[in-house]
CSV table of C-alpha atoms in Angstrom, one decimal:
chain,number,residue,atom,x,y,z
W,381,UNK,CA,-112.9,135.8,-121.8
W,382,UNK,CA,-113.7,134.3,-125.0
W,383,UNK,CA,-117.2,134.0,-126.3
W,384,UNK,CA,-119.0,130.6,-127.7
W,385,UNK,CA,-120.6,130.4,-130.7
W,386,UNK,CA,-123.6,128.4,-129.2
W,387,UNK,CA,-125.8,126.8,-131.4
W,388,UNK,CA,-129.2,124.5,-131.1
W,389,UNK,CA,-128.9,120.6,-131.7
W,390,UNK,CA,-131.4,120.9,-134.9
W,391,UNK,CA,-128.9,123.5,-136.7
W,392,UNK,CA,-125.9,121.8,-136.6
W,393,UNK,CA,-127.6,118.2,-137.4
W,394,UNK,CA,-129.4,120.0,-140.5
W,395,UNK,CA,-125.5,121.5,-141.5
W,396,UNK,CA,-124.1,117.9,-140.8
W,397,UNK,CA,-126.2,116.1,-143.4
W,398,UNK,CA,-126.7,119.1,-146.1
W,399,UNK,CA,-122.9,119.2,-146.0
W,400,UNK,CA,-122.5,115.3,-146.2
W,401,UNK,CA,-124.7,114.9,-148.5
W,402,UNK,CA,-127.0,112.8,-146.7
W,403,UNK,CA,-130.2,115.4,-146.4
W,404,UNK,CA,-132.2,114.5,-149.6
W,405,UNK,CA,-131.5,110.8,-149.0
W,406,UNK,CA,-133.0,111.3,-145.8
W,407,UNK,CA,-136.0,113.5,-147.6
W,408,UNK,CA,-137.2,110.6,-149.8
W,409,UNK,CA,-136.9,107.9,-147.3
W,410,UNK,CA,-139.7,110.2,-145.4
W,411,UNK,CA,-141.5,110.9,-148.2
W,412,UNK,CA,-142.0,106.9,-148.9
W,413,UNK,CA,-142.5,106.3,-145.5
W,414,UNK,CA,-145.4,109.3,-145.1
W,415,UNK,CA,-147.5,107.3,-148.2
W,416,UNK,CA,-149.4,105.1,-146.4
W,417,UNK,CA,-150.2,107.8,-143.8
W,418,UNK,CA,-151.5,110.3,-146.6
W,419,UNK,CA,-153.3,107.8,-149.0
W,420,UNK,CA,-155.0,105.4,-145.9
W,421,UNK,CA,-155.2,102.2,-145.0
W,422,UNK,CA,-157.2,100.6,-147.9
W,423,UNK,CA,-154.9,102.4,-150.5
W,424,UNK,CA,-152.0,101.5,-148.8
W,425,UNK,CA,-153.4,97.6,-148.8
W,426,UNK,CA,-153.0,97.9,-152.5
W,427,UNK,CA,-149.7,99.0,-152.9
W,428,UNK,CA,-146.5,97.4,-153.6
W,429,UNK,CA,-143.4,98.3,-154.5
W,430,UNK,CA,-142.3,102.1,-153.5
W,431,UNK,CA,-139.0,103.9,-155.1
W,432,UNK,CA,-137.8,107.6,-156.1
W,433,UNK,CA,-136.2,107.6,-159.5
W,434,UNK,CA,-135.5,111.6,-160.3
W,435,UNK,CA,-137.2,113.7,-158.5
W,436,UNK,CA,-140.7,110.8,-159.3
W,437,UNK,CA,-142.1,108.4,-156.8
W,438,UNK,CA,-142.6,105.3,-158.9
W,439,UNK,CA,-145.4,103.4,-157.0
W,440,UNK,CA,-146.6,99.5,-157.7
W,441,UNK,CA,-150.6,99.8,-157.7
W,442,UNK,CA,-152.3,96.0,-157.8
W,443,UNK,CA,-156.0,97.1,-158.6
W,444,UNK,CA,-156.3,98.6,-162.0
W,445,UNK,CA,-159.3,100.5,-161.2
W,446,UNK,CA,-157.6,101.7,-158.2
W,447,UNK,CA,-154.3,102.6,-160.2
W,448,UNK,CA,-156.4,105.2,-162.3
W,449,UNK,CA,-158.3,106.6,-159.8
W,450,UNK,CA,-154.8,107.2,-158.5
W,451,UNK,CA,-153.6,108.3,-161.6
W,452,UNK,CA,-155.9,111.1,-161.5
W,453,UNK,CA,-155.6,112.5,-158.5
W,454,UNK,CA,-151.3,113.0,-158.8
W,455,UNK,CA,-151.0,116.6,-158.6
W,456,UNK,CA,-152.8,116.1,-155.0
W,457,UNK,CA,-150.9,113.6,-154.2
W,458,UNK,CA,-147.7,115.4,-155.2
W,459,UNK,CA,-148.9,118.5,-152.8
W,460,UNK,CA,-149.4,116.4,-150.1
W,461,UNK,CA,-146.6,113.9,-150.2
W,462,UNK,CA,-144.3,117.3,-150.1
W,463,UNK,CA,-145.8,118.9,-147.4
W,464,UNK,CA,-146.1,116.2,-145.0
W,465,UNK,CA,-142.3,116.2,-145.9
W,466,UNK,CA,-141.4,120.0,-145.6
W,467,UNK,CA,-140.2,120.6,-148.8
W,468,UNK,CA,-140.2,120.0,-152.4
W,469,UNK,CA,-138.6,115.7,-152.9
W,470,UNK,CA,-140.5,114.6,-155.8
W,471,UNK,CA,-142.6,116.5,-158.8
W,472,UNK,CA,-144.2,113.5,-160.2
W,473,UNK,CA,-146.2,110.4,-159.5
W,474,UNK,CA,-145.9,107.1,-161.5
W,475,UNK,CA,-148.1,104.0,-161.1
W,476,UNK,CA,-147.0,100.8,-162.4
C-alpha cells in the first residue's frame, strides 16, 4: 500500500497562485474592492477612480475638504485597508 499525500482545498489553491504568480494580483483587487466597506457609504459616494501603483493605492477624491480630511487620516487607513486584506498590499495612500 502506498500512502497519499492528502492535502486541504485552501493549501493547494494558495500554492497554485503564489507559484503562478497570480496571489498579489489577487491581493490588490481585494484591497480596492474592501474600500468602500472600510471608509462607508458617504466616503465611498465621493470617490472616483481607484488603482495600485507600487505598493500605493492612488485614490480620486471629488470634495476637497473631504480629500484632506482623508489625507490625514492615511496611516489608519493604510492599517485597515491591510488587515481587512490579511496582509501587507499597499504602504501608502494617495489622493488625487
Amino acid at each position: 500500500m502506498f500512502r497519499r499525500d492528502v492535502k486541504d482545498l485552501n493549501s493547494v489553491l494558495l500554492y497554485f497562485l503564489r507559484h503562478s504568480g497570480l496571489e498579489t494580483p489577487l491581493l490588490q483587487r481585494r484591497l480596492i474592492d474592501s474600500w468602500d466597506e472600510v471608509t462607508g457609504k458617504v466616503i465611498s459616494k465621493y470617490t472616483g477612480q481607484k488603482f495600485i501603483s507600487n505598493q500605493t493605492l492612488m485614490v480620486k477624491i471629488e470634495n476637497a475638504a473631504l480629500r484632506a480630511e482623508l489625507s490625514m487620516m492615511r496611516t489608519q487607513l493604510v492599517n485597515k485597508l491591510n488587515e481587512r486584506v490579511g496582509a501587507r498590499v499597499i504602504v501608502d495612500i494617495k489622493f488625487f
